[in-house]
Each structure stands twice: as structure tokens, then as C-alpha cells.
Coordinates of C-alpha atoms and ligand atoms in Angstrom, one line a residue:
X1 CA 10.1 54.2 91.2
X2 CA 11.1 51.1 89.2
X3 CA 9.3 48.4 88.1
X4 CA 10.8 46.2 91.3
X5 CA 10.1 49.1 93.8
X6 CA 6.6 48.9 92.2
X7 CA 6.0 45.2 93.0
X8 CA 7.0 45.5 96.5
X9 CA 5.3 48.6 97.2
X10 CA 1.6 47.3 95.7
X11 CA 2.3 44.0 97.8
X12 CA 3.2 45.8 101.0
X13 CA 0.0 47.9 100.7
X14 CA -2.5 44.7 100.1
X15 CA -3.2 45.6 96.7
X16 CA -1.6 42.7 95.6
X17 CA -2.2 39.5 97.6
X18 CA -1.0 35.6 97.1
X19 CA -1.5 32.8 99.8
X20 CA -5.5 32.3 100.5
X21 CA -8.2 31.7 97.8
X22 CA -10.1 35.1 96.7
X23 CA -13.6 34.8 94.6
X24 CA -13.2 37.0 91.7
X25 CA -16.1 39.1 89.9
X26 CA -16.7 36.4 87.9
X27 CA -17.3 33.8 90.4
X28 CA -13.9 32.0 89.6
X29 CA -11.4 31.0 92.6
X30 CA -8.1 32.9 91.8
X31 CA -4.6 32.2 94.0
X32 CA -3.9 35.8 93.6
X33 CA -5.7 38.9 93.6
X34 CA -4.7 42.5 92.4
X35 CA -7.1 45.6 93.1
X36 CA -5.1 48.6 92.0
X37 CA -8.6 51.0 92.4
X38 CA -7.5 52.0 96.1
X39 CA -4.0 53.4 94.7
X40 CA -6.0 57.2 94.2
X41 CA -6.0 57.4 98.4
X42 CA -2.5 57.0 98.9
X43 CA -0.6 60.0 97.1
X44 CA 2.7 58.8 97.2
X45 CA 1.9 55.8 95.5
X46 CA -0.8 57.7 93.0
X47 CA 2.0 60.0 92.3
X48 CA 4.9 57.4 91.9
X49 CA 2.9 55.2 89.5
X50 CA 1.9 58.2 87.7
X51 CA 5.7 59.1 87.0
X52 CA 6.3 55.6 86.1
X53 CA 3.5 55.8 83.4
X54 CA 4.3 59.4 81.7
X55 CA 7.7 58.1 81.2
X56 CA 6.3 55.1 79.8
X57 CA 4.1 57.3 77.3
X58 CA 6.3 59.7 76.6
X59 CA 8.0 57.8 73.8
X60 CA 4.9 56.9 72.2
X61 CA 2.7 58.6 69.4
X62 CA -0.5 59.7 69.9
X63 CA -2.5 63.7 69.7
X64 CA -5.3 62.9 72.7
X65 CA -4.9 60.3 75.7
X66 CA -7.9 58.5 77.3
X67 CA -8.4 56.2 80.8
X68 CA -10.9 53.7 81.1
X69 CA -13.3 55.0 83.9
X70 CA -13.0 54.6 86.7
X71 CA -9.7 53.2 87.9
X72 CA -7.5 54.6 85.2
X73 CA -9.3 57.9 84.4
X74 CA -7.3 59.6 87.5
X75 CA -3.9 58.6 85.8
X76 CA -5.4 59.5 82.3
X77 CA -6.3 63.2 83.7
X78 CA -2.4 63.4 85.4
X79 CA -0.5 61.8 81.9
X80 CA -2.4 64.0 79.7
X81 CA -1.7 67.6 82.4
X82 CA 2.0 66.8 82.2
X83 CA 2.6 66.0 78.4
X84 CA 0.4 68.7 77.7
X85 CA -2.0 66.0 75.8
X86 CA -6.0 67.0 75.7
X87 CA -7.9 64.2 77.6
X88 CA -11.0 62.3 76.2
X89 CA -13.2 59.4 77.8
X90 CA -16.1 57.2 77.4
X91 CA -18.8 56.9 79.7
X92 CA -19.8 54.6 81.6
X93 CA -23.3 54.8 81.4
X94 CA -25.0 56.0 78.1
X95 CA -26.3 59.5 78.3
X96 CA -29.7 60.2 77.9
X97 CA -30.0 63.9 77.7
X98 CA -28.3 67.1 75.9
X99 CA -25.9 66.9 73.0
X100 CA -23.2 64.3 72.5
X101 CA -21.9 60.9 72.6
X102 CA -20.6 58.3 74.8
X103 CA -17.4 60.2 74.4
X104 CA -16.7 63.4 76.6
X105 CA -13.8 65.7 75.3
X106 CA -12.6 67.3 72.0
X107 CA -11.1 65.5 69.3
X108 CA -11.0 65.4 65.3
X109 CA -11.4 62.6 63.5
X110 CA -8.0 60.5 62.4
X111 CA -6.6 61.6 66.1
X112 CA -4.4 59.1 67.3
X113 CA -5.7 58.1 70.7
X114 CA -3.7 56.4 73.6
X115 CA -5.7 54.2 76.4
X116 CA -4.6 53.7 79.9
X117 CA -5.8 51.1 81.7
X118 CA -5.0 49.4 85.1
X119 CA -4.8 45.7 83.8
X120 CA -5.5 43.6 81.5
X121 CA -6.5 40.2 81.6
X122 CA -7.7 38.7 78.3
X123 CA -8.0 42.1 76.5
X124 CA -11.4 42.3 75.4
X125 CA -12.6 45.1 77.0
X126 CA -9.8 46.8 75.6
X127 CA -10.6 46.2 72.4
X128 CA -14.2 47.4 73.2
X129 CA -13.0 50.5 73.8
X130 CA -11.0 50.8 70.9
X131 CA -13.9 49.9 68.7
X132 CA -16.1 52.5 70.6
X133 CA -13.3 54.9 69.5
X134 CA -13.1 53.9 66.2
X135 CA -16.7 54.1 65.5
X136 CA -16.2 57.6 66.4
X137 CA -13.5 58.4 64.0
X138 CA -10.4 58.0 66.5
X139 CA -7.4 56.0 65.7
X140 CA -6.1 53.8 68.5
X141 CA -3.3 52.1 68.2
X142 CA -1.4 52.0 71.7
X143 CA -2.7 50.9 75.2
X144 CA -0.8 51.5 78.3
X145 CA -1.7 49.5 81.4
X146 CA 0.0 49.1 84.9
X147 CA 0.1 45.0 85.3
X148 CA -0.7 42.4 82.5
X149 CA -1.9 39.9 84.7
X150 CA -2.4 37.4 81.8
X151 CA 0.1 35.6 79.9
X152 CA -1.5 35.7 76.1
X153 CA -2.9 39.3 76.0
X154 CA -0.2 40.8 74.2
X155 CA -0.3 38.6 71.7
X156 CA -3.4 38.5 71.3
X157 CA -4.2 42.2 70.9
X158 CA -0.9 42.5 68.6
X159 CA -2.8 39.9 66.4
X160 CA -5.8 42.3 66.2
X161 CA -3.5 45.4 65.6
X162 CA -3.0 47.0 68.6
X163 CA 0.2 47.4 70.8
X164 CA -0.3 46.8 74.7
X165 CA 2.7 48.2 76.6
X166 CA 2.8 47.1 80.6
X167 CA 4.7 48.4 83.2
X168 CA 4.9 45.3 85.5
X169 CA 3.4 41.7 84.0
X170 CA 2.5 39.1 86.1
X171 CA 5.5 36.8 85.8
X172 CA 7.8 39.7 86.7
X173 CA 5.6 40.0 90.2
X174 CA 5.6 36.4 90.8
X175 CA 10.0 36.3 90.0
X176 CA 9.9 39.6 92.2
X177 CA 8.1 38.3 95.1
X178 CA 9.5 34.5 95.4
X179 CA 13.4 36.1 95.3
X180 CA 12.0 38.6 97.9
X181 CA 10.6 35.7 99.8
X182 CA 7.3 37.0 100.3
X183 CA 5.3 34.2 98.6
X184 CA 6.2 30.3 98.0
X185 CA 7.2 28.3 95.0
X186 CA 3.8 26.7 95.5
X187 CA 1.9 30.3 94.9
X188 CA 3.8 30.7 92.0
X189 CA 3.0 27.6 90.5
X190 CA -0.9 27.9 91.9
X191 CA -0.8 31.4 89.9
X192 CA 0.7 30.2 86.8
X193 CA -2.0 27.1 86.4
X194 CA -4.7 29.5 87.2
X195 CA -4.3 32.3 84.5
X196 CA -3.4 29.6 82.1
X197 CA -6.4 27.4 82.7
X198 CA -7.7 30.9 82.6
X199 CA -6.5 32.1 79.2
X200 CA -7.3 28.6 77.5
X201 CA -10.7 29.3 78.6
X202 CA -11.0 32.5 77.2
X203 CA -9.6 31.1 73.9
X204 CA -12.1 28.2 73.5
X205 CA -14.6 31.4 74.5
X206 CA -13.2 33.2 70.9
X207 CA -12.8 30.0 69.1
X208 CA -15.9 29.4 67.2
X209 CA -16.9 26.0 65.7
X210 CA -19.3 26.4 62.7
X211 CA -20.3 23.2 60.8
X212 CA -19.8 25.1 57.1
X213 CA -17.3 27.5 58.1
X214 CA -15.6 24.1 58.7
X215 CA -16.8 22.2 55.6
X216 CA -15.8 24.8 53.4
X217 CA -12.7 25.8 54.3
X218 CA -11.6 22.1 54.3
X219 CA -13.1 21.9 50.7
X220 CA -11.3 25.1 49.9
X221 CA -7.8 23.5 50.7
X222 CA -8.8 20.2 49.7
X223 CA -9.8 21.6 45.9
X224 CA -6.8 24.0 46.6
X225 CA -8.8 27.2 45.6
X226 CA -10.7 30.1 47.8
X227 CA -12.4 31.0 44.9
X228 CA -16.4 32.0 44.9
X229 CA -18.0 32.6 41.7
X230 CA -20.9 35.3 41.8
X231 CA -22.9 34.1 38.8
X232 CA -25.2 36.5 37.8
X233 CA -26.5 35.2 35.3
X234 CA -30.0 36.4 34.0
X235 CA -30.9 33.4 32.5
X236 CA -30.3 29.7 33.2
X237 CA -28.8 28.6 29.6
X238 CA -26.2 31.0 30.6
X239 CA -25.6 30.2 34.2
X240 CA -25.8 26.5 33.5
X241 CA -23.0 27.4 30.3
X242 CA -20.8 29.1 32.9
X243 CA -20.9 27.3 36.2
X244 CA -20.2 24.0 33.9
X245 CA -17.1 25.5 32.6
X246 CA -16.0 26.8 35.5
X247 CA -17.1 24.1 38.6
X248 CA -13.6 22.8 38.7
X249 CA -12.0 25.9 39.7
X250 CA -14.3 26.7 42.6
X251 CA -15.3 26.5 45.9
X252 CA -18.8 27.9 45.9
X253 CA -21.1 29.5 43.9
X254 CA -22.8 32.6 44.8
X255 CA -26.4 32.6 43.0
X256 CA -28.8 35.7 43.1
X257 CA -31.4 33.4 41.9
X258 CA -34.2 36.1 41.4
X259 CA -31.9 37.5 38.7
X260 CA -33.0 34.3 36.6
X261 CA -35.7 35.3 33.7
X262 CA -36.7 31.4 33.7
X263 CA -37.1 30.1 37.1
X264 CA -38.8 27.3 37.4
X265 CA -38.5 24.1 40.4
X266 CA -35.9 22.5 37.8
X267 CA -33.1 24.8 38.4
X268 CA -32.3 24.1 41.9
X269 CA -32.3 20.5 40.9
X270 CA -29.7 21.0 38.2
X271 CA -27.8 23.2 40.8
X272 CA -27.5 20.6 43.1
X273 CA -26.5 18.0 41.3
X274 CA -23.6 19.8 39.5
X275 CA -22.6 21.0 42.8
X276 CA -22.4 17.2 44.0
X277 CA -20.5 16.4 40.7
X278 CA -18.1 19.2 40.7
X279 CA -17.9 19.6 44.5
X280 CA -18.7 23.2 45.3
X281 CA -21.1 24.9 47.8
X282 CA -24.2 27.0 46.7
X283 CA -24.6 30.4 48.6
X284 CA -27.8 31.9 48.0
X285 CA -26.8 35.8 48.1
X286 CA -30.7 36.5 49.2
X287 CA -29.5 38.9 51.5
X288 CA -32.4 38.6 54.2
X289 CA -32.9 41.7 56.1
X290 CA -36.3 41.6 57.1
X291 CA -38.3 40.8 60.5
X292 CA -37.5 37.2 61.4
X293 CA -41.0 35.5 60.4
X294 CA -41.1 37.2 56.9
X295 CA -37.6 36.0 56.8
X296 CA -38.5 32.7 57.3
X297 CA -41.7 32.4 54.8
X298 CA -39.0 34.0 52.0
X299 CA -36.6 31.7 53.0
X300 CA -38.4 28.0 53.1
X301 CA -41.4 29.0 50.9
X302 CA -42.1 30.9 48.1
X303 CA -41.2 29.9 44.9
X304 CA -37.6 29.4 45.5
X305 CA -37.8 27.5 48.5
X306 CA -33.7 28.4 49.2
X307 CA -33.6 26.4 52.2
X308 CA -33.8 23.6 50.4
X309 CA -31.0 24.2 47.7
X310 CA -28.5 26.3 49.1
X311 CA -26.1 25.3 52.0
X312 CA -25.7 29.0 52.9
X313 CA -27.3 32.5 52.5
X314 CA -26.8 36.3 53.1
X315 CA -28.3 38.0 55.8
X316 CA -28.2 42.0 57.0
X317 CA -28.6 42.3 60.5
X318 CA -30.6 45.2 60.5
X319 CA -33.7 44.0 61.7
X320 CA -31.9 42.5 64.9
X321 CA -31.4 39.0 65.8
X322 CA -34.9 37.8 65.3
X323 CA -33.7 36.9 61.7
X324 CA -31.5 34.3 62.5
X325 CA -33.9 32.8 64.7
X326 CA -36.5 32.9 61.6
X327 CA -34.4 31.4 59.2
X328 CA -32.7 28.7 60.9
X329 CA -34.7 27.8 64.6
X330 CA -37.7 26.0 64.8
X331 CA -41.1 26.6 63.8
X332 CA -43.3 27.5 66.5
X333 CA -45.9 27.1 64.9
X334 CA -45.5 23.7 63.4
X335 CA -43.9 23.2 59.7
X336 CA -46.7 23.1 57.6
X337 CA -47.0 26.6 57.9
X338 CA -42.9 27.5 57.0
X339 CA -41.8 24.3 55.8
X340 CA -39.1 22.3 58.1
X341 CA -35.9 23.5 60.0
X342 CA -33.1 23.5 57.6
X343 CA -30.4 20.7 58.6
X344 CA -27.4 22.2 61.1
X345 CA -24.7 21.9 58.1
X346 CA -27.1 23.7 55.9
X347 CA -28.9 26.2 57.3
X348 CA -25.9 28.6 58.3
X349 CA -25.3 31.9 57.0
X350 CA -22.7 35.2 56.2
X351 CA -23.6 38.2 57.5
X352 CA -23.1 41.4 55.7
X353 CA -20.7 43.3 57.9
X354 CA -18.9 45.8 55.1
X355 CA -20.3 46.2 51.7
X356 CA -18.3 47.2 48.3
X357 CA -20.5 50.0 47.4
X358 CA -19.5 53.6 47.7
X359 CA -21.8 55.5 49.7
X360 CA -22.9 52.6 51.7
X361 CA -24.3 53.5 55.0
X362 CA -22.4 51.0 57.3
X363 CA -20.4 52.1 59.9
X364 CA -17.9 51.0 62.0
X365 CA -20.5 50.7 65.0
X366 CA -23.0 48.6 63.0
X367 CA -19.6 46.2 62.0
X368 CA -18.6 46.1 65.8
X369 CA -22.7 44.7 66.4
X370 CA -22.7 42.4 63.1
X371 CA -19.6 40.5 64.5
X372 CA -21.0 40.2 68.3
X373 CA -24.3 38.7 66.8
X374 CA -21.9 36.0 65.1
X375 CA -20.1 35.7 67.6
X376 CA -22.7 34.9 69.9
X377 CA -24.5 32.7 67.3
X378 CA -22.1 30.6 65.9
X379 CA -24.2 27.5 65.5
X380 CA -25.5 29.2 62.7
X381 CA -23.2 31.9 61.3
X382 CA -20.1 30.8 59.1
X383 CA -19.2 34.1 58.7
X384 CA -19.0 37.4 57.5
X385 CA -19.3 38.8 53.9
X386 CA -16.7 42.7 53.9
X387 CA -14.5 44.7 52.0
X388 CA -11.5 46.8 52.3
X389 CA -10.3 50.2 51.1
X390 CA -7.0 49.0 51.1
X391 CA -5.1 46.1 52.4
X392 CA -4.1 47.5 56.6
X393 CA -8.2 48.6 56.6
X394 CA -9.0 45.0 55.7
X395 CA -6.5 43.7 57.9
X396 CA -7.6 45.7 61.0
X397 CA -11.4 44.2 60.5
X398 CA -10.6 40.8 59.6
X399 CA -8.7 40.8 63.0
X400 CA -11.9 41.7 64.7
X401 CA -13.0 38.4 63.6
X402 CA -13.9 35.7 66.1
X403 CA -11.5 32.6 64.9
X404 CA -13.2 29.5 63.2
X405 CA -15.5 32.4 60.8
X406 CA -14.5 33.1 57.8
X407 CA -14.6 36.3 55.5
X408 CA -15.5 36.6 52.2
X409 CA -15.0 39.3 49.7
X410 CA -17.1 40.4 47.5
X411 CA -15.6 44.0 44.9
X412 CA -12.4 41.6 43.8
X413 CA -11.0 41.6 40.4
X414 CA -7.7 40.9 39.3
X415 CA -6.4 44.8 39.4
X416 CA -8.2 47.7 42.3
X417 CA -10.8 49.2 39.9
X418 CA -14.6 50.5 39.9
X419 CA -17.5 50.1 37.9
X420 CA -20.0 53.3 36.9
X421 CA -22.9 52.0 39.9
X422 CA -20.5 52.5 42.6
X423 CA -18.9 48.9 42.8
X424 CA -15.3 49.6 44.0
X425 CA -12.5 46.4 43.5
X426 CA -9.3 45.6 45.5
X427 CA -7.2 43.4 44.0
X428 CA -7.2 39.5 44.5
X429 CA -3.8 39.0 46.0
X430 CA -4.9 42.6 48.6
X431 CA -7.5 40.9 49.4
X432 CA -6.1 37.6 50.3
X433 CA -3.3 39.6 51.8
X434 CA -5.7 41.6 54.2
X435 CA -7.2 38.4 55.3
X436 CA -9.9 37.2 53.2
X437 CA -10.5 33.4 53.0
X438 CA -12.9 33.4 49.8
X439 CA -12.9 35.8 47.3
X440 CA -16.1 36.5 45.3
X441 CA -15.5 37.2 41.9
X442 CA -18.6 38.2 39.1
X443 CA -17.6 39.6 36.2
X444 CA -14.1 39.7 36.6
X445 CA -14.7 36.0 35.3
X446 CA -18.1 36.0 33.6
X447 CA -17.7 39.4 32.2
X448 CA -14.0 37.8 30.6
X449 CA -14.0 37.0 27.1
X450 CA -13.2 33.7 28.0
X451 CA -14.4 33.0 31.2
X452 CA -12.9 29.6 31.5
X453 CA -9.6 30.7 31.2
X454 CA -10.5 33.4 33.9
X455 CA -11.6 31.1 36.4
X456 CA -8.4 29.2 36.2
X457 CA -6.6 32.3 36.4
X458 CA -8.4 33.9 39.1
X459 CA -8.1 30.2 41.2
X460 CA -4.1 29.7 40.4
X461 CA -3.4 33.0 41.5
X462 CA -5.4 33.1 44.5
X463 CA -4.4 30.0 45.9
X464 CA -1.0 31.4 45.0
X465 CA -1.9 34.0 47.2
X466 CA -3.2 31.6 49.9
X467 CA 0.2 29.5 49.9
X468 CA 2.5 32.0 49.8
X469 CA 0.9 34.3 52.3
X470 CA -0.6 31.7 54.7
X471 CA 1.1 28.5 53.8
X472 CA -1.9 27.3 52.0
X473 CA -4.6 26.9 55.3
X474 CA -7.5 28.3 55.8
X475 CA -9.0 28.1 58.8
X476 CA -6.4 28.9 61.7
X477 CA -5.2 25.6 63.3
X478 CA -6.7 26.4 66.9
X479 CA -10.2 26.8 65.5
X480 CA -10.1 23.2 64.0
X481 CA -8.1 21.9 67.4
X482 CA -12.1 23.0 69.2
Ligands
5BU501 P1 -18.8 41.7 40.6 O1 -19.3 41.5 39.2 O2 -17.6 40.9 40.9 O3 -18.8 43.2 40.9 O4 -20.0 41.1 41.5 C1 -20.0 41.1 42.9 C2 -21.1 40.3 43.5 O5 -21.0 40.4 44.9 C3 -22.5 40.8 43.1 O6 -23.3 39.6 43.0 C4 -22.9 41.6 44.3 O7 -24.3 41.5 44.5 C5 -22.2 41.0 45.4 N1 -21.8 42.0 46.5 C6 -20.9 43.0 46.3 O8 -20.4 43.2 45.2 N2 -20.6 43.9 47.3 C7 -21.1 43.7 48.5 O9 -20.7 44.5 49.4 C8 -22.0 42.6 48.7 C9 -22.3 41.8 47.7 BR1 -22.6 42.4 50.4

């Protein structure tokens, strides 16, 4: 059957319909409507589309093939019989019994896996899958669907590193079925507006618009460096020394302030007046991870009283969302108690979705929840603090990324090294290559013999970086257009 034969055939059958207004799933009016779930109770058609796809897949490179239940699990189960391919697939509804996963079928870790599917529409629940994959050690690279009934999901699943191969798209039905005469010029102009008033939707939907993230990438390309000093300083002679030398070459400093021997109230003060004077951000790396009221008394009270100095802080999600709600929503219980909110351009944080360490016990499952809490909270959350093995594994994670966040990157010096506590470095042009927009550097700089002289060279390089790779911006254009 070609791709023509195809068209006609699904439009003949009702399984594609133009002409009258159909309420989707969603509660959206669509001009069109395309149901391919049916297609299993008509053989010659189940068994024509099925040829179409393993010729399709046959080209491509994978060890185990999987269908997203239920529509394309059918096709999945045909593909895999003929190529002689084992099948795998994800269920639908978590198990809550016996031995085993969300993923039924045998597989080792590092397979490549291919995904059928019958459409696509934004791609997003593609990508869901893939990440369900991954967590479990797959590789998944390829997805196969029937129709791509959008006209951006290609694109924007290549941007986030996987192919998406269709055997019909929707403009090819819509050229198909006007020559044929079976719908108007008006339906194809109806369709057309709909899915793109449909896929700008979906983008605002991924765009994010975070205060800081804003602020500091503007001061980043303003100041021409992505540069974040991690000054761990354990006393504030030396950390005043330091940051003084090097507050011309930076965007922010990172500050673990309960390093400092001599704390006392007048060291945020001084903080925040050289940041004003040498215009850089203050990132308290506090790294919050507790229930969200003790997050809240350690972040406004105490002796450090962050929430008045720094303009943004760390946070581990693993004590669920509640956290975010203690540090940065309102006091229930009145601000005497916890001090006030912290103002919406300072009270915003990075969550720690990959750490440098060897050893450490995030996975990729705990990444994939990290970035939907930010995602879904992006009045508060600038972004994400991660690392990379190597340049593709940072690439594949900073795609993952909602637009408008940024990622920072903490384990850069100016060659891939280690230290003896399990600290592992990437390099600072890999790491800008893989898509970090700050890089946190410690002692790479303060540990230099001259650390002045390796701020500026840690700044000229990486903005080097920055320009060459990504012609010197660094927040995306469509996340500042929001
Ligand atoms: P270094 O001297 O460049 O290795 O310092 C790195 C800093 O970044 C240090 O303050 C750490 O606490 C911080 N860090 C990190 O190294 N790796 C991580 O995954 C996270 C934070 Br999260």
C-alpha cells in the first residue's frame, strides 16, 4: 500500500474525517479528526498498514521494539514477529503485585529500543515514554508513528534527541484529499489554522517565564560571561579577598555560607553591597531538602536569614513539592513566626537534578520528576543545577529542559579531571558545548595560584565558548518572545 493508497483508504473507512466540528479529548473544537484505534477490526487494512510500517523499520537500528498500549501495541507485536525483534512494553496502569516494573518483556540494559506509535501530535507523550525507558536502562532513539498530525513535532523531538519517522503527515492527507476532491480548500485552510494555533499553544505551554532565570541570563550576556564562582571560602578575609578580585569576571556567586568560621549579620551586608557594585547574583548553595516548614524556618530565620541576602538557592526535591511551597509561598501562619515571603525576583531557586559526585544515588527517574516539578512551578524555579559524563549525556538532559530554565554546572574545570572525594570535572568548553548556560567553577579558580588571572581565563574562554557555539545568547529567543 503506498502512502497515497493509505490516505484514501483511512478516509474511505471514517477513520479520518474533515467537514463538521468534532470535540476532541481535550475539550478543543478540531476541523478534522483521525481515530486510527478501530484499524485492528478490519484485517486488510491492519495488515496493509502493518507492511507499510516493517518496511518502514526495517532500515532502522534497534535490538528490541515496543508500541505504546493500546492502539499501537498490535502493530508492535506484528513488526517485532516478522523482523524477528523481541517485543517490550510499558503498562498502562502501574502494577501492584508480583515482581517487576512498569515494563513487561526481556531486555539488557544499553538495548536500543524502537517505539511505535499511531500519531503524534505535540510529542510529549513520546518523550514520556522514552524517559520511562531510559530510567530503565534502554536507549531510545527512533519512534515510528503512522500520521504526524502536527506540524512542529519533528522538530521538536529532533531538538530533544530523538528521530520521529512518519508514514503519512498531515499536510500530505490534506494535499491528498483536496487533489482527490474529497474535502474543500476551506477544510484545508480550517485544519492548517487549527494545529497551528494548536502547536503555538503547546509551545507557550513548554515556554517558561522565570523572573531570575530572565535577569540572569540577560546579565550574563550583558557582562558577556556565564561564569559562577563557587567560593568556598572558610573564612570571610578570604572570601571577601577573592570575590573582590574576581567580581568583574562573573555572573554570580555561589556561597556555602555555613562553611564561614566567622559568621556574623555583617557579612551578608558586605555581600550585597559588592554584588550591587560589581553586578553579580548571590546563590546561596543551601541545598534545602527537608519538609517544607523546616525549610522555611532554615531559610528566613536562623542565623543566616538567606532569604534576605541571596537572590537564589539550592533545593533537592526529595522531600516532594512541599519545599517549594515552604521556601517561597506564604506564611500561613502569619510572618512573625517565619519572617516575610521573599520578593518574586528573589525568592526563586535551582533544583538539583544531576550531581558531580561519583556514586551519587540519582537516577534518571528522579531527573525526569525534578524537571516536571520545575516545570510545573516556574514562578519560582530558574532552573536546574546537573552534570554530564560526557558532552552527548549532557546534551540529551539539557534537552529535557523546559525552555526559559537554565542549567548550571557544577564539576567544571578547565581540563575533564577528578579530585580524591569523588568530585568528577568535564571540561569548560564540554560543558558549554552540552548545553550548560553557567558554569560553576571552585577551585579551578580559587584553588589557582593566581586566582585573578583564572577568573579571567575561565570567563574569556567560556564566553568564547558561548559565542562560538551559541552566537553569544543565552536564553533561547522564544523563551524571552513569552
Ligand atoms: P569545585 O571546587 O569546582 O569542585 O566546587 C564545586 C562546587 O559546586 C562546590 O561548592 C560543590 O558543593 C558544588 N556542587 C558540586 O560540585 N557538584 C554538584 O553536583 C553540586 C554542587 Br549539586
Amino acid at each position: 500500500m503506498t502512502p497515497r493508497e493509505l490516505i484514501l483508504s483511512l478516509e474511505t473507512s471514517g477513520l479520518v474525517r474533515f467537514g463538521t466540528q468534532f470535540v476532541l479529548k481535550s475539550g478543543k473544537v478540531s476541523p478534522f479528526y483521525i481515530d486510527l484505534r478501530n484499524v485492528v477490526s478490519r484485517p486488510d487494512l491492519f495488515r496493509n498498514m502493518s507492511d507499510m510500517l516493517t518496511e518502514k523499520i526495517r532500515g532502522l537500528e534497534f535490538d528490541v521494539i515496543s508500541g505504546i498500549a493500546y492502539t499501537a501495541l498490535p502493530y508492535a507485536a506484528v513488526v517485532a514477529e516478522r523482523l524477528g525483534k523481541p517485543l517490550i512494553f510499558q503498562r498502562k496502569e502501574e502494577k501492584s503485585y508480583g515482581l517487576g516494573g512498569s515494563i513487561v518483556g526481556d531486555f539488557k540494559p544499553g538495548d536500543k529500543c524502537l517505539v511505535i506509535d499511531d500519531l503524534v501530535t505535540t510529542g510529549e507523550s513520546k518523550i514520556e515514554t522514552a524517559e520511562c525507558f531510559e530510567a530503565a536502562g534502554l536507549i531510545v532513539k527512533d519512534f515510528v508513528v503512522f500520521i504526524d498530525r502536527s506540524l512542529h513535532a519533528a522538530a521538536d523531538m529532533e531538538r530533544r534527541g530523538y528521530n520521529l519517522h512518519s508514514l503519512v503527515t498531515l499536510e500530505e492527507i490534506l494535499h491528498t484529499l483536496q487533489a482527490e476532491k474529497r474535502i474543500s480548500a476551506c477544510d484545508v485552510s480550517d485544519a492548517i489554522n487549527f494545529t497551528k494555533s494548536l502547536d503555538a499553544e503547546n509551545a507557550l505551554e513548554r515556554c517558561i517565564d522565570n523572573p531570575f532565570a530572565r535577569k540572569l541570563s540577560s546579565l550574563m550576556e550583558r557582562k558577556k560571561t556565564n561564569l559562577i564562582l563557587s567560593l568556598d571560602a572558610s573564612n570571610s578575609r578570604d572570601f571577601f579577598r577573592l570575590l573582590e578580585a574576581a567580581a568583574s569576571e562573573i555572573a554570580m556567586v555561589k556561597v556555602h555560607v555555613d562553611i564561614l568560621e566567622d559568621f556574623d549579620p555583617s557579612f551578608p551586608v558586605r555581600l550585597s553591597a559588592l554584588a550591587e557594585e560589581g553586578d553579580f547574583y548571590i546563590l546561596a548553595d543551601r541545598k534545602f531538602a527537608d519538609i517544607g516548614n523546616t525549610a522555611r524556618l532554615q531559610y528566613r530565620g536562623g542565623m543566616y536569614r538567606i532569604a534576605d541576602w541571596a537572590d537564589s538557592v539550592t533545593v533537592h526535591m526529595i522531600s516532594g513539592n512541599g519545599i517549594l511551597d515552604g521556601l517561597f509561598g506564604d506564611s500561613p501562619q502569619g510572618e512573625a513566626a517565619y519572617g516575610p515571603r521573599p520578593s518574586r525576583t528573589r525568592g526563586s531557586a535551582f533544583l538539583l537534578a544531576r550531581m558531580s559526585s561519583k556514586g551519587n544515588l540519582i537516577n534518571e527517574g528522579y531527573t525526569r520528576k525534578v524537571i516536571e516539578t520545575g516545570r510545573t512551578h516556574p514562578q519560582w524555579v530558574a532552573g536546574y543545577i546537573g552534570h554530564g559524563t560526557t558532552v552527548s549525556d549532557l546534551r540529551r538532559f539539557r534537552d529535557k529542559l523546559p525552555r526559559g530554565q537554565l542549567l548550571l554546572m557544577p564539576g567544571v574545570q578547565l581540563q575533564q579531571g577528578k579530585d580524591n572525594l569523588g568530585q568528577q570535572y568535564m571540561s569548560l568548553e564540554e560543558a558549554i558545548e552540552g548545553g550548560a548556560d553557567g558554569v560553576i567553577v571552585g577551585r579551578g579558580i580559587y584553588g589557582a595560584a593566581d586566582p585573578l588571572s583564572a577568573a579571567k581565563m575561565y570567563r574569556e574562554q567560556g564566553w568564547r565558548a558561548v559565542e562560538t557555539i551559541r552566537g553569544g545568547r543565552i536564553m533561547e529567543a522564544e523563551a524571552v518572545a513569552v
